């Protein structure tokens, strides 16, 4: 049901390029929200929650998507400037490549709040709100080791190299897994956070390593692609797969016993918090936070607590 709803709403939610005009900026003004790719439920939720929060607070809000392309991101920033946005919430396309886009907005006196991913420069954005990826990776890896019984041949699926989160998670996995000498990493492939790529990379790794017993993945989409490939090969029941994000499809896979766990990123929490900090800065000149970079703790979703998943990317206490 979530997939169907998502498809119906994407056209209304995402304007790419943003078609808002300055005339739209009624009430407190126009808040521009730029996410990566709303075809992924994680980024869809990020944009949807931020937009709803902004509108609830009296702003007009529009959502655009750069799909990881820095040129598209730059054009969306130009449009936000032209439309006299009072603030920009940005999930940056590239840790280094997005610095120029942020500088451009700051030069136009528009505060920028970064959500979900960082840039490799501090002192530009008013805040950078991200999941604690290192903590989440350790949490997931420990659960994965437990499910593996501390031994066996495995492979890893790695996210987009231009996103610092990919390396942080992979390094976090390595820190934990290196403590178990009976775990043997047979291969690792970059699948760019993408389900189709995850499927294809998994197929090639299976052909080269038919006796693998585990897959640890940097996000849910890649993990779900791996599950599809393993199912097709009739091997899923013998392989432990772990995910990261806490997406609705991954939660369904946990319930079905196909995914051992997923690590929930609290995107719904920090997307809303980013809007609140932007509002605070507009009103007072300060976000109200003690630091520019702010980490939000991840949570583990397993078959034992999956019933507490109450909304996309929300786990009740």
PDB file of C-alpha atoms in Angstrom:
ATOM      1  CA  UNK A   1       0.000   0.000   0.000  1.00  0.00           C
ATOM      2  CA  UNK A   2       2.839   2.368   0.834  1.00  0.00           C
ATOM      3  CA  UNK A   3       4.358   1.858  -2.629  1.00  0.00           C
ATOM      4  CA  UNK A   4       1.071   2.710  -4.342  1.00  0.00           C
ATOM      5  CA  UNK A   5       0.502   5.778  -2.196  1.00  0.00           C
ATOM      6  CA  UNK A   6       4.063   6.894  -2.787  1.00  0.00           C
ATOM      7  CA  UNK A   7       3.713   6.709  -6.560  1.00  0.00           C
ATOM      8  CA  UNK A   8       0.486   8.684  -6.491  1.00  0.00           C
ATOM      9  CA  UNK A   9       1.942  11.386  -4.281  1.00  0.00           C
ATOM     10  CA  UNK A  10       5.393  11.837  -5.819  1.00  0.00           C
ATOM     11  CA  UNK A  11       4.136  14.021  -8.649  1.00  0.00           C
ATOM     12  CA  UNK A  12       2.369  16.306  -6.205  1.00  0.00           C
ATOM     13  CA  UNK A  13       5.129  16.301  -3.649  1.00  0.00           C
ATOM     14  CA  UNK A  14       8.177  16.824  -5.819  1.00  0.00           C
ATOM     15  CA  UNK A  15       8.600  19.703  -8.252  1.00  0.00           C
ATOM     16  CA  UNK A  16      11.752  19.191 -10.318  1.00  0.00           C
ATOM     17  CA  UNK A  17      12.750  21.776 -11.271  1.00  0.00           C
ATOM     18  CA  UNK A  18      10.903  23.733  -8.614  1.00  0.00           C
ATOM     19  CA  UNK A  19       8.119  25.702 -10.226  1.00  0.00           C
ATOM     20  CA  UNK A  20       7.209  27.782  -7.216  1.00  0.00           C
ATOM     21  CA  UNK A  21       7.122  31.525  -7.741  1.00  0.00           C
ATOM     22  CA  UNK A  22       7.785  34.300  -5.288  1.00  0.00           C
ATOM     23  CA  UNK A  23       4.039  34.829  -5.168  1.00  0.00           C
ATOM     24  CA  UNK A  24       3.721  31.458  -3.428  1.00  0.00           C
ATOM     25  CA  UNK A  25       5.655  32.716  -0.441  1.00  0.00           C
ATOM     26  CA  UNK A  26       2.711  33.674   1.690  1.00  0.00           C
ATOM     27  CA  UNK A  27       2.454  33.678   5.449  1.00  0.00           C
ATOM     28  CA  UNK A  28       5.918  33.306   6.945  1.00  0.00           C
ATOM     29  CA  UNK A  29       7.494  32.846   3.527  1.00  0.00           C
ATOM     30  CA  UNK A  30       8.671  30.069   1.246  1.00  0.00           C
ATOM     31  CA  UNK A  31      10.754  27.216   2.611  1.00  0.00           C
ATOM     32  CA  UNK A  32      12.508  25.167  -0.072  1.00  0.00           C
ATOM     33  CA  UNK A  33      13.241  21.510   0.667  1.00  0.00           C
ATOM     34  CA  UNK A  34      15.644  19.604  -1.592  1.00  0.00           C
ATOM     35  CA  UNK A  35      16.011  15.824  -1.208  1.00  0.00           C
ATOM     36  CA  UNK A  36      17.800  13.136  -3.170  1.00  0.00           C
ATOM     37  CA  UNK A  37      15.350  10.742  -4.865  1.00  0.00           C
ATOM     38  CA  UNK A  38      11.750  10.329  -3.655  1.00  0.00           C
ATOM     39  CA  UNK A  39      11.464   7.012  -5.499  1.00  0.00           C
ATOM     40  CA  UNK A  40      13.332   5.739  -2.430  1.00  0.00           C
ATOM     41  CA  UNK A  41      10.895   5.688   0.532  1.00  0.00           C
ATOM     42  CA  UNK A  42      13.552   7.083   2.841  1.00  0.00           C
ATOM     43  CA  UNK A  43      13.939  10.317   0.876  1.00  0.00           C
ATOM     44  CA  UNK A  44      10.230  10.432   0.131  1.00  0.00           C
ATOM     45  CA  UNK A  45       9.541  10.457   3.877  1.00  0.00           C
ATOM     46  CA  UNK A  46      12.270  13.041   4.456  1.00  0.00           C
ATOM     47  CA  UNK A  47      10.660  15.490   2.007  1.00  0.00           C
ATOM     48  CA  UNK A  48       7.097  14.710   3.027  1.00  0.00           C
ATOM     49  CA  UNK A  49       7.721  15.200   6.765  1.00  0.00           C
ATOM     50  CA  UNK A  50       9.734  18.400   6.250  1.00  0.00           C
ATOM     51  CA  UNK A  51       7.061  19.875   3.976  1.00  0.00           C
ATOM     52  CA  UNK A  52       4.216  18.996   6.347  1.00  0.00           C
ATOM     53  CA  UNK A  53       6.126  20.427   9.318  1.00  0.00           C
ATOM     54  CA  UNK A  54       6.892  23.678   7.488  1.00  0.00           C
ATOM     55  CA  UNK A  55       3.273  24.127   6.407  1.00  0.00           C
ATOM     56  CA  UNK A  56       2.036  23.401   9.921  1.00  0.00           C
ATOM     57  CA  UNK A  57       4.321  26.195  11.146  1.00  0.00           C
ATOM     58  CA  UNK A  58       2.840  28.688   8.691  1.00  0.00           C
ATOM     59  CA  UNK A  59       5.294  28.506   5.766  1.00  0.00           C
ATOM     60  CA  UNK A  60       4.681  27.709   2.146  1.00  0.00           C
ATOM     61  CA  UNK A  61       6.864  24.721   1.277  1.00  0.00           C
ATOM     62  CA  UNK A  62       8.006  23.049  -1.929  1.00  0.00           C
ATOM     63  CA  UNK A  63      10.098  19.920  -2.411  1.00  0.00           C
ATOM     64  CA  UNK A  64      12.613  19.314  -5.180  1.00  0.00           C
ATOM     65  CA  UNK A  65      14.855  16.356  -5.977  1.00  0.00           C
ATOM     66  CA  UNK A  66      18.404  16.345  -7.334  1.00  0.00           C
ATOM     67  CA  UNK A  67      18.731  12.517  -7.608  1.00  0.00           C
ATOM     68  CA  UNK A  68      22.386  12.758  -6.661  1.00  0.00           C
ATOM     69  CA  UNK A  69      23.312  15.170  -9.451  1.00  0.00           C
ATOM     70  CA  UNK A  70      25.175  18.307  -8.335  1.00  0.00           C
ATOM     71  CA  UNK A  71      24.202  20.254 -11.490  1.00  0.00           C
ATOM     72  CA  UNK A  72      20.512  19.659 -10.791  1.00  0.00           C
ATOM     73  CA  UNK A  73      21.108  20.567  -7.159  1.00  0.00           C
ATOM     74  CA  UNK A  74      22.751  23.848  -8.204  1.00  0.00           C
ATOM     75  CA  UNK A  75      19.782  24.743 -10.429  1.00  0.00           C
ATOM     76  CA  UNK A  76      17.337  23.987  -7.608  1.00  0.00           C
ATOM     77  CA  UNK A  77      19.325  26.288  -5.319  1.00  0.00           C
ATOM     78  CA  UNK A  78      19.187  29.006  -8.032  1.00  0.00           C
ATOM     79  CA  UNK A  79      15.406  28.613  -8.194  1.00  0.00           C
ATOM     80  CA  UNK A  80      15.133  28.796  -4.413  1.00  0.00           C
ATOM     81  CA  UNK A  81      17.128  32.035  -4.463  1.00  0.00           C
ATOM     82  CA  UNK A  82      15.041  33.497  -7.309  1.00  0.00           C
ATOM     83  CA  UNK A  83      11.865  32.643  -5.413  1.00  0.00           C
ATOM     84  CA  UNK A  84      13.155  34.446  -2.315  1.00  0.00           C
ATOM     85  CA  UNK A  85      13.093  31.414  -0.044  1.00  0.00           C
ATOM     86  CA  UNK A  86      13.425  32.297   3.621  1.00  0.00           C
ATOM     87  CA  UNK A  87      15.315  29.046   4.273  1.00  0.00           C
ATOM     88  CA  UNK A  88      16.565  25.973   2.420  1.00  0.00           C
ATOM     89  CA  UNK A  89      16.565  22.437   3.802  1.00  0.00           C
ATOM     90  CA  UNK A  90      19.018  20.377   1.784  1.00  0.00           C
ATOM     91  CA  UNK A  91      19.984  16.727   1.697  1.00  0.00           C
ATOM     92  CA  UNK A  92      23.275  17.311  -0.143  1.00  0.00           C
ATOM     93  CA  UNK A  93      24.073  15.425  -3.335  1.00  0.00           C
ATOM     94  CA  UNK A  94      27.790  15.150  -2.676  1.00  0.00           C
ATOM     95  CA  UNK A  95      29.933  15.715   0.406  1.00  0.00           C
ATOM     96  CA  UNK A  96      32.420  17.851  -1.523  1.00  0.00           C
ATOM     97  CA  UNK A  97      30.475  18.742  -4.657  1.00  0.00           C
ATOM     98  CA  UNK A  98      27.571  20.360  -2.786  1.00  0.00           C
ATOM     99  CA  UNK A  99      29.730  22.923  -0.977  1.00  0.00           C
ATOM    100  CA  UNK A 100      29.403  25.413  -3.846  1.00  0.00           C
ATOM    101  CA  UNK A 101      25.603  25.183  -3.877  1.00  0.00           C
ATOM    102  CA  UNK A 102      25.459  25.880  -0.134  1.00  0.00           C
ATOM    103  CA  UNK A 103      27.873  28.814  -0.518  1.00  0.00           C
ATOM    104  CA  UNK A 104      25.645  30.267  -3.240  1.00  0.00           C
ATOM    105  CA  UNK A 105      22.585  30.210  -0.961  1.00  0.00           C
ATOM    106  CA  UNK A 106      24.522  31.690   1.964  1.00  0.00           C
ATOM    107  CA  UNK A 107      25.798  34.480  -0.305  1.00  0.00           C
ATOM    108  CA  UNK A 108      22.129  35.272  -1.040  1.00  0.00           C
ATOM    109  CA  UNK A 109      21.491  35.517   2.741  1.00  0.00           C
ATOM    110  CA  UNK A 110      19.361  32.380   2.809  1.00  0.00           C
ATOM    111  CA  UNK A 111      20.051  30.080   5.775  1.00  0.00           C
ATOM    112  CA  UNK A 112      20.731  26.454   4.828  1.00  0.00           C
ATOM    113  CA  UNK A 113      19.983  23.503   7.088  1.00  0.00           C
ATOM    114  CA  UNK A 114      21.495  20.192   5.963  1.00  0.00           C
ATOM    115  CA  UNK A 115      19.620  16.986   6.734  1.00  0.00           C
ATOM    116  CA  UNK A 116      20.629  13.331   6.438  1.00  0.00           C
ATOM    117  CA  UNK A 117      24.086  13.920   4.916  1.00  0.00           C
ATOM    118  CA  UNK A 118      27.000  16.233   5.617  1.00  0.00           C
ATOM    119  CA  UNK A 119      29.251  18.375   3.481  1.00  0.00           C
ATOM    120  CA  UNK A 120      33.024  18.494   3.898  1.00  0.00           C
ATOM    121  CA  UNK A 121      33.038  22.045   5.214  1.00  0.00           C
ATOM    122  CA  UNK A 122      31.805  23.478   8.478  1.00  0.00           C
ATOM    123  CA  UNK A 123      30.672  27.040   9.139  1.00  0.00           C
ATOM    124  CA  UNK A 124      28.482  27.390   6.024  1.00  0.00           C
ATOM    125  CA  UNK A 125      25.261  25.570   6.879  1.00  0.00           C
ATOM    126  CA  UNK A 126      23.501  26.745  10.017  1.00  0.00           C
ATOM    127  CA  UNK A 127      23.073  23.093  11.048  1.00  0.00           C
ATOM    128  CA  UNK A 128      23.890  19.591   9.819  1.00  0.00           C
ATOM    129  CA  UNK A 129      21.443  17.001  11.170  1.00  0.00           C
ATOM    130  CA  UNK A 130      22.309  13.366  10.466  1.00  0.00           C
ATOM    131  CA  UNK A 131      21.801   9.884  11.810  1.00  0.00           C
ATOM    132  CA  UNK A 132      24.604   8.586  13.998  1.00  0.00           C
ATOM    133  CA  UNK A 133      25.796   6.305  11.217  1.00  0.00           C
ATOM    134  CA  UNK A 134      28.753   4.895  13.134  1.00  0.00           C
ATOM    135  CA  UNK A 135      26.523   3.960  16.075  1.00  0.00           C
ATOM    136  CA  UNK A 136      23.902   2.501  13.710  1.00  0.00           C
ATOM    137  CA  UNK A 137      26.498   0.479  11.806  1.00  0.00           C
ATOM    138  CA  UNK A 138      27.872  -1.007  15.030  1.00  0.00           C
ATOM    139  CA  UNK A 139      24.334  -1.817  16.186  1.00  0.00           C
ATOM    140  CA  UNK A 140      23.510  -3.558  12.911  1.00  0.00           C
ATOM    141  CA  UNK A 141      26.817  -5.407  12.654  1.00  0.00           C
ATOM    142  CA  UNK A 142      26.460  -6.822  16.168  1.00  0.00           C
ATOM    143  CA  UNK A 143      22.989  -8.138  15.328  1.00  0.00           C
ATOM    144  CA  UNK A 144      24.242  -9.536  12.043  1.00  0.00           C
ATOM    145  CA  UNK A 145      27.124 -11.370  13.782  1.00  0.00           C
ATOM    146  CA  UNK A 146      24.627 -12.868  16.223  1.00  0.00           C
ATOM    147  CA  UNK A 147      22.405 -14.075  13.366  1.00  0.00           C
ATOM    148  CA  UNK A 148      25.457 -15.509  11.567  1.00  0.00           C
ATOM    149  CA  UNK A 149      26.577 -17.441  14.637  1.00  0.00           C
ATOM    150  CA  UNK A 150      29.911 -15.584  14.490  1.00  0.00           C
ATOM    151  CA  UNK A 151      31.184 -17.543  11.472  1.00  0.00           C
ATOM    152  CA  UNK A 152      30.825 -18.002   7.724  1.00  0.00           C
ATOM    153  CA  UNK A 153      31.656 -16.500   4.338  1.00  0.00           C
ATOM    154  CA  UNK A 154      29.880 -13.240   3.562  1.00  0.00           C
ATOM    155  CA  UNK A 155      29.672 -10.302   1.146  1.00  0.00           C
ATOM    156  CA  UNK A 156      28.988  -6.598   1.589  1.00  0.00           C
ATOM    157  CA  UNK A 157      26.922  -4.127  -0.435  1.00  0.00           C
ATOM    158  CA  UNK A 158      28.219  -0.554  -0.186  1.00  0.00           C
ATOM    159  CA  UNK A 159      26.383   2.720  -0.845  1.00  0.00           C
ATOM    160  CA  UNK A 160      27.187   5.687  -3.061  1.00  0.00           C
ATOM    161  CA  UNK A 161      30.888   6.616  -2.664  1.00  0.00           C
ATOM    162  CA  UNK A 162      30.201  10.380  -2.862  1.00  0.00           C
ATOM    163  CA  UNK A 163      27.992  10.101   0.247  1.00  0.00           C
ATOM    164  CA  UNK A 164      30.055  10.076   3.449  1.00  0.00           C
ATOM    165  CA  UNK A 165      27.416   7.843   5.039  1.00  0.00           C
ATOM    166  CA  UNK A 166      28.494   4.945   2.796  1.00  0.00           C
ATOM    167  CA  UNK A 167      32.068   4.921   4.095  1.00  0.00           C
ATOM    168  CA  UNK A 168      30.992   5.562   7.685  1.00  0.00           C
ATOM    169  CA  UNK A 169      28.679   2.534   7.663  1.00  0.00           C
ATOM    170  CA  UNK A 170      31.170   0.276   5.878  1.00  0.00           C
ATOM    171  CA  UNK A 171      33.907   1.255   8.334  1.00  0.00           C
ATOM    172  CA  UNK A 172      31.512   0.699  11.226  1.00  0.00           C
ATOM    173  CA  UNK A 173      30.751  -2.802   9.954  1.00  0.00           C
ATOM    174  CA  UNK A 174      34.482  -3.531   9.593  1.00  0.00           C
ATOM    175  CA  UNK A 175      35.256  -2.395  13.149  1.00  0.00           C
ATOM    176  CA  UNK A 176      32.826  -4.958  14.557  1.00  0.00           C
ATOM    177  CA  UNK A 177      33.318  -7.812  12.078  1.00  0.00           C
ATOM    178  CA  UNK A 178      37.111  -7.715  12.280  1.00  0.00           C
ATOM    179  CA  UNK A 179      36.795  -8.977  15.848  1.00  0.00           C
ATOM    180  CA  UNK A 180      35.475 -12.342  14.604  1.00  0.00           C
ATOM    181  CA  UNK A 181      38.202 -14.408  12.892  1.00  0.00           C
ATOM    182  CA  UNK A 182      35.740 -17.054  11.659  1.00  0.00           C
ATOM    183  CA  UNK A 183      33.887 -14.497   9.531  1.00  0.00           C
ATOM    184  CA  UNK A 184      35.366 -14.432   6.028  1.00  0.00           C
ATOM    185  CA  UNK A 185      34.598 -11.506   3.716  1.00  0.00           C
ATOM    186  CA  UNK A 186      34.542 -12.960   0.205  1.00  0.00           C
ATOM    187  CA  UNK A 187      33.574  -9.833  -1.762  1.00  0.00           C
ATOM    188  CA  UNK A 188      32.267  -6.278  -1.574  1.00  0.00           C
ATOM    189  CA  UNK A 189      30.458  -4.335  -4.276  1.00  0.00           C
ATOM    190  CA  UNK A 190      29.261  -0.730  -4.588  1.00  0.00           C
ATOM    191  CA  UNK A 191      25.539  -0.650  -5.419  1.00  0.00           C
ATOM    192  CA  UNK A 192      24.853   3.097  -4.935  1.00  0.00           C
ATOM    193  CA  UNK A 193      21.946   2.645  -2.462  1.00  0.00           C
ATOM    194  CA  UNK A 194      19.908   1.148  -5.350  1.00  0.00           C
ATOM    195  CA  UNK A 195      17.692  -1.965  -5.259  1.00  0.00           C
ATOM    196  CA  UNK A 196      18.239  -2.980  -8.888  1.00  0.00           C
ATOM    197  CA  UNK A 197      21.991  -2.560  -8.587  1.00  0.00           C
ATOM    198  CA  UNK A 198      21.911  -4.495  -5.317  1.00  0.00           C
ATOM    199  CA  UNK A 199      20.146  -7.340  -7.127  1.00  0.00           C
ATOM    200  CA  UNK A 200      22.611  -7.357 -10.018  1.00  0.00           C
ATOM    201  CA  UNK A 201      25.710  -7.103  -7.825  1.00  0.00           C
ATOM    202  CA  UNK A 202      24.385  -9.874  -5.605  1.00  0.00           C
ATOM    203  CA  UNK A 203      23.906 -12.139  -8.605  1.00  0.00           C
ATOM    204  CA  UNK A 204      27.512 -11.671  -9.722  1.00  0.00           C
ATOM    205  CA  UNK A 205      28.873 -12.182  -6.190  1.00  0.00           C
ATOM    206  CA  UNK A 206      26.815 -15.378  -5.811  1.00  0.00           C
ATOM    207  CA  UNK A 207      28.191 -16.765  -9.070  1.00  0.00           C
ATOM    208  CA  UNK A 208      31.752 -16.154  -7.871  1.00  0.00           C
ATOM    209  CA  UNK A 209      31.018 -17.309  -4.308  1.00  0.00           C
ATOM    210  CA  UNK A 210      28.218 -19.920  -4.318  1.00  0.00           C
ATOM    211  CA  UNK A 211      28.821 -20.851  -0.666  1.00  0.00           C
ATOM    212  CA  UNK A 212      28.226 -17.427   0.957  1.00  0.00           C
ATOM    213  CA  UNK A 213      26.217 -17.449   4.172  1.00  0.00           C
ATOM    214  CA  UNK A 214      25.630 -13.741   4.780  1.00  0.00           C
ATOM    215  CA  UNK A 215      25.069 -10.320   3.226  1.00  0.00           C
ATOM    216  CA  UNK A 216      25.593  -7.107   5.161  1.00  0.00           C
ATOM    217  CA  UNK A 217      24.224  -4.057   3.381  1.00  0.00           C
ATOM    218  CA  UNK A 218      24.673  -0.309   3.760  1.00  0.00           C
ATOM    219  CA  UNK A 219      20.973   0.321   3.166  1.00  0.00           C
ATOM    220  CA  UNK A 220      17.627  -1.431   2.821  1.00  0.00           C
ATOM    221  CA  UNK A 221      17.202  -0.949  -0.909  1.00  0.00           C
ATOM    222  CA  UNK A 222      20.432  -2.799  -1.703  1.00  0.00           C
ATOM    223  CA  UNK A 223      19.523  -5.482   0.849  1.00  0.00           C
ATOM    224  CA  UNK A 224      16.097  -5.967  -0.727  1.00  0.00           C
ATOM    225  CA  UNK A 225      17.745  -6.302  -4.127  1.00  0.00           C
ATOM    226  CA  UNK A 226      20.046  -8.966  -2.677  1.00  0.00           C
ATOM    227  CA  UNK A 227      17.046 -10.793  -1.202  1.00  0.00           C
ATOM    228  CA  UNK A 228      15.366 -10.854  -4.613  1.00  0.00           C
ATOM    229  CA  UNK A 229      18.504 -12.343  -6.188  1.00  0.00           C
ATOM    230  CA  UNK A 230      18.852 -14.933  -3.433  1.00  0.00           C
ATOM    231  CA  UNK A 231      15.175 -15.891  -3.778  1.00  0.00           C
ATOM    232  CA  UNK A 232      15.587 -16.349  -7.514  1.00  0.00           C
ATOM    233  CA  UNK A 233      18.552 -18.645  -6.889  1.00  0.00           C
ATOM    234  CA  UNK A 234      16.672 -20.576  -4.188  1.00  0.00           C
ATOM    235  CA  UNK A 235      19.297 -19.677  -1.583  1.00  0.00           C
ATOM    236  CA  UNK A 236      17.584 -17.151   0.692  1.00  0.00           C
ATOM    237  CA  UNK A 237      16.775 -19.637   3.480  1.00  0.00           C
ATOM    238  CA  UNK A 238      20.503 -20.333   3.906  1.00  0.00           C
ATOM    239  CA  UNK A 239      21.748 -16.714   3.884  1.00  0.00           C
ATOM    240  CA  UNK A 240      21.529 -14.023   6.591  1.00  0.00           C
ATOM    241  CA  UNK A 241      20.769 -10.557   5.153  1.00  0.00           C
ATOM    242  CA  UNK A 242      20.964  -7.338   7.170  1.00  0.00           C
ATOM    243  CA  UNK A 243      19.716  -3.874   6.166  1.00  0.00           C
ATOM    244  CA  UNK A 244      19.943  -0.246   7.194  1.00  0.00           C
ATOM    245  CA  UNK A 245      17.297   2.544   7.049  1.00  0.00           C
ATOM    246  CA  UNK A 246      14.114   1.101   8.512  1.00  0.00           C
ATOM    247  CA  UNK A 247      12.030   1.452   5.342  1.00  0.00           C
ATOM    248  CA  UNK A 248       8.474   0.057   5.157  1.00  0.00           C
ATOM    249  CA  UNK A 249       9.514  -2.599   2.604  1.00  0.00           C
ATOM    250  CA  UNK A 250      12.408  -3.679   4.820  1.00  0.00           C
ATOM    251  CA  UNK A 251      10.123  -3.885   7.847  1.00  0.00           C
ATOM    252  CA  UNK A 252       7.778  -6.112   5.824  1.00  0.00           C
ATOM    253  CA  UNK A 253      10.778  -8.306   4.959  1.00  0.00           C
ATOM    254  CA  UNK A 254      11.721  -8.532   8.659  1.00  0.00           C
ATOM    255  CA  UNK A 255       8.153  -9.612   9.447  1.00  0.00           C
ATOM    256  CA  UNK A 256       8.340 -12.216   6.677  1.00  0.00           C
ATOM    257  CA  UNK A 257      11.613 -13.602   8.038  1.00  0.00           C
ATOM    258  CA  UNK A 258      13.527 -12.656   4.878  1.00  0.00           C
ATOM    259  CA  UNK A 259      15.590  -9.844   6.420  1.00  0.00           C
ATOM    260  CA  UNK A 260      17.330 -10.538   9.727  1.00  0.00           C
ATOM    261  CA  UNK A 261      17.043  -6.912  10.883  1.00  0.00           C
ATOM    262  CA  UNK A 262      17.153  -3.323   9.717  1.00  0.00           C
ATOM    263  CA  UNK A 263      18.717  -0.333  11.466  1.00  0.00           C
ATOM    264  CA  UNK A 264      16.176   2.473  11.709  1.00  0.00           C
ATOM    265  CA  UNK A 265      17.416   5.943  10.801  1.00  0.00           C
ATOM    266  CA  UNK A 266      15.140   8.486  12.516  1.00  0.00           C
ATOM    267  CA  UNK A 267      14.647  10.510   9.327  1.00  0.00           C
ATOM    268  CA  UNK A 268      11.114  11.532  10.315  1.00  0.00           C
ATOM    269  CA  UNK A 269      12.553  13.014  13.523  1.00  0.00           C
ATOM    270  CA  UNK A 270      15.449  15.009  12.087  1.00  0.00           C
ATOM    271  CA  UNK A 271      13.522  16.165   8.997  1.00  0.00           C
ATOM    272  CA  UNK A 272      10.987  17.814  11.308  1.00  0.00           C
ATOM    273  CA  UNK A 273      13.730  19.080  13.615  1.00  0.00           C
ATOM    274  CA  UNK A 274      15.540  20.661  10.657  1.00  0.00           C
ATOM    275  CA  UNK A 275      12.461  22.718   9.826  1.00  0.00           C
ATOM    276  CA  UNK A 276      12.099  23.789  13.463  1.00  0.00           C
ATOM    277  CA  UNK A 277      15.721  24.905  13.580  1.00  0.00           C
ATOM    278  CA  UNK A 278      15.304  26.808  10.320  1.00  0.00           C
ATOM    279  CA  UNK A 279      12.263  28.556  11.790  1.00  0.00           C
ATOM    280  CA  UNK A 280      14.213  29.357  14.938  1.00  0.00           C
ATOM    281  CA  UNK A 281      17.042  30.864  12.908  1.00  0.00           C
ATOM    282  CA  UNK A 282      14.643  32.973  10.835  1.00  0.00           C
ATOM    283  CA  UNK A 283      13.044  34.346  14.001  1.00  0.00           C
ATOM    284  CA  UNK A 284      16.057  34.717  16.294  1.00  0.00           C
ATOM    285  CA  UNK A 285      19.256  34.404  14.260  1.00  0.00           C
ATOM    286  CA  UNK A 286      20.102  31.120  15.993  1.00  0.00           C
ATOM    287  CA  UNK A 287      19.031  27.517  15.435  1.00  0.00           C
ATOM    288  CA  UNK A 288      18.879  27.001  19.182  1.00  0.00           C
ATOM    289  CA  UNK A 289      21.198  23.978  18.898  1.00  0.00           C
ATOM    290  CA  UNK A 290      24.546  23.875  20.704  1.00  0.00           C
ATOM    291  CA  UNK A 291      26.495  22.623  17.699  1.00  0.00           C
ATOM    292  CA  UNK A 292      26.312  22.786  13.908  1.00  0.00           C
ATOM    293  CA  UNK A 293      26.676  19.008  13.504  1.00  0.00           C
ATOM    294  CA  UNK A 294      24.024  17.030  15.363  1.00  0.00           C
ATOM    295  CA  UNK A 295      23.758  13.243  15.561  1.00  0.00           C
ATOM    296  CA  UNK A 296      20.495  11.314  15.980  1.00  0.00           C
ATOM    297  CA  UNK A 297      20.687   7.791  17.412  1.00  0.00           C
ATOM    298  CA  UNK A 298      19.649   4.832  15.258  1.00  0.00           C
ATOM    299  CA  UNK A 299      17.508   1.935  16.516  1.00  0.00           C
ATOM    300  CA  UNK A 300      17.458  -1.766  15.706  1.00  0.00           C
ATOM    301  CA  UNK A 301      14.343  -3.367  14.232  1.00  0.00           C
ATOM    302  CA  UNK A 302      14.073  -7.149  14.560  1.00  0.00           C
ATOM    303  CA  UNK A 303      11.249  -9.666  14.527  1.00  0.00           C
ATOM    304  CA  UNK A 304      10.930  -9.127  18.296  1.00  0.00           C
ATOM    305  CA  UNK A 305      10.064  -5.411  18.172  1.00  0.00           C
ATOM    306  CA  UNK A 306       8.818  -4.933  14.603  1.00  0.00           C
ATOM    307  CA  UNK A 307       5.257  -4.576  15.923  1.00  0.00           C
ATOM    308  CA  UNK A 308       6.225  -1.174  17.369  1.00  0.00           C
ATOM    309  CA  UNK A 309       6.801   0.237  13.873  1.00  0.00           C
ATOM    310  CA  UNK A 310       3.868   2.650  13.724  1.00  0.00           C
ATOM    311  CA  UNK A 311       4.576   4.790  10.630  1.00  0.00           C
ATOM    312  CA  UNK A 312       7.256   5.038   7.933  1.00  0.00           C
ATOM    313  CA  UNK A 313      10.613   5.333   9.760  1.00  0.00           C
ATOM    314  CA  UNK A 314       8.964   5.613  13.187  1.00  0.00           C
ATOM    315  CA  UNK A 315       9.493   3.071  15.973  1.00  0.00           C
ATOM    316  CA  UNK A 316       7.478   3.632  19.138  1.00  0.00           C
ATOM    317  CA  UNK A 317       9.188   3.218  22.500  1.00  0.00           C
TER     318      UNK A 317
END
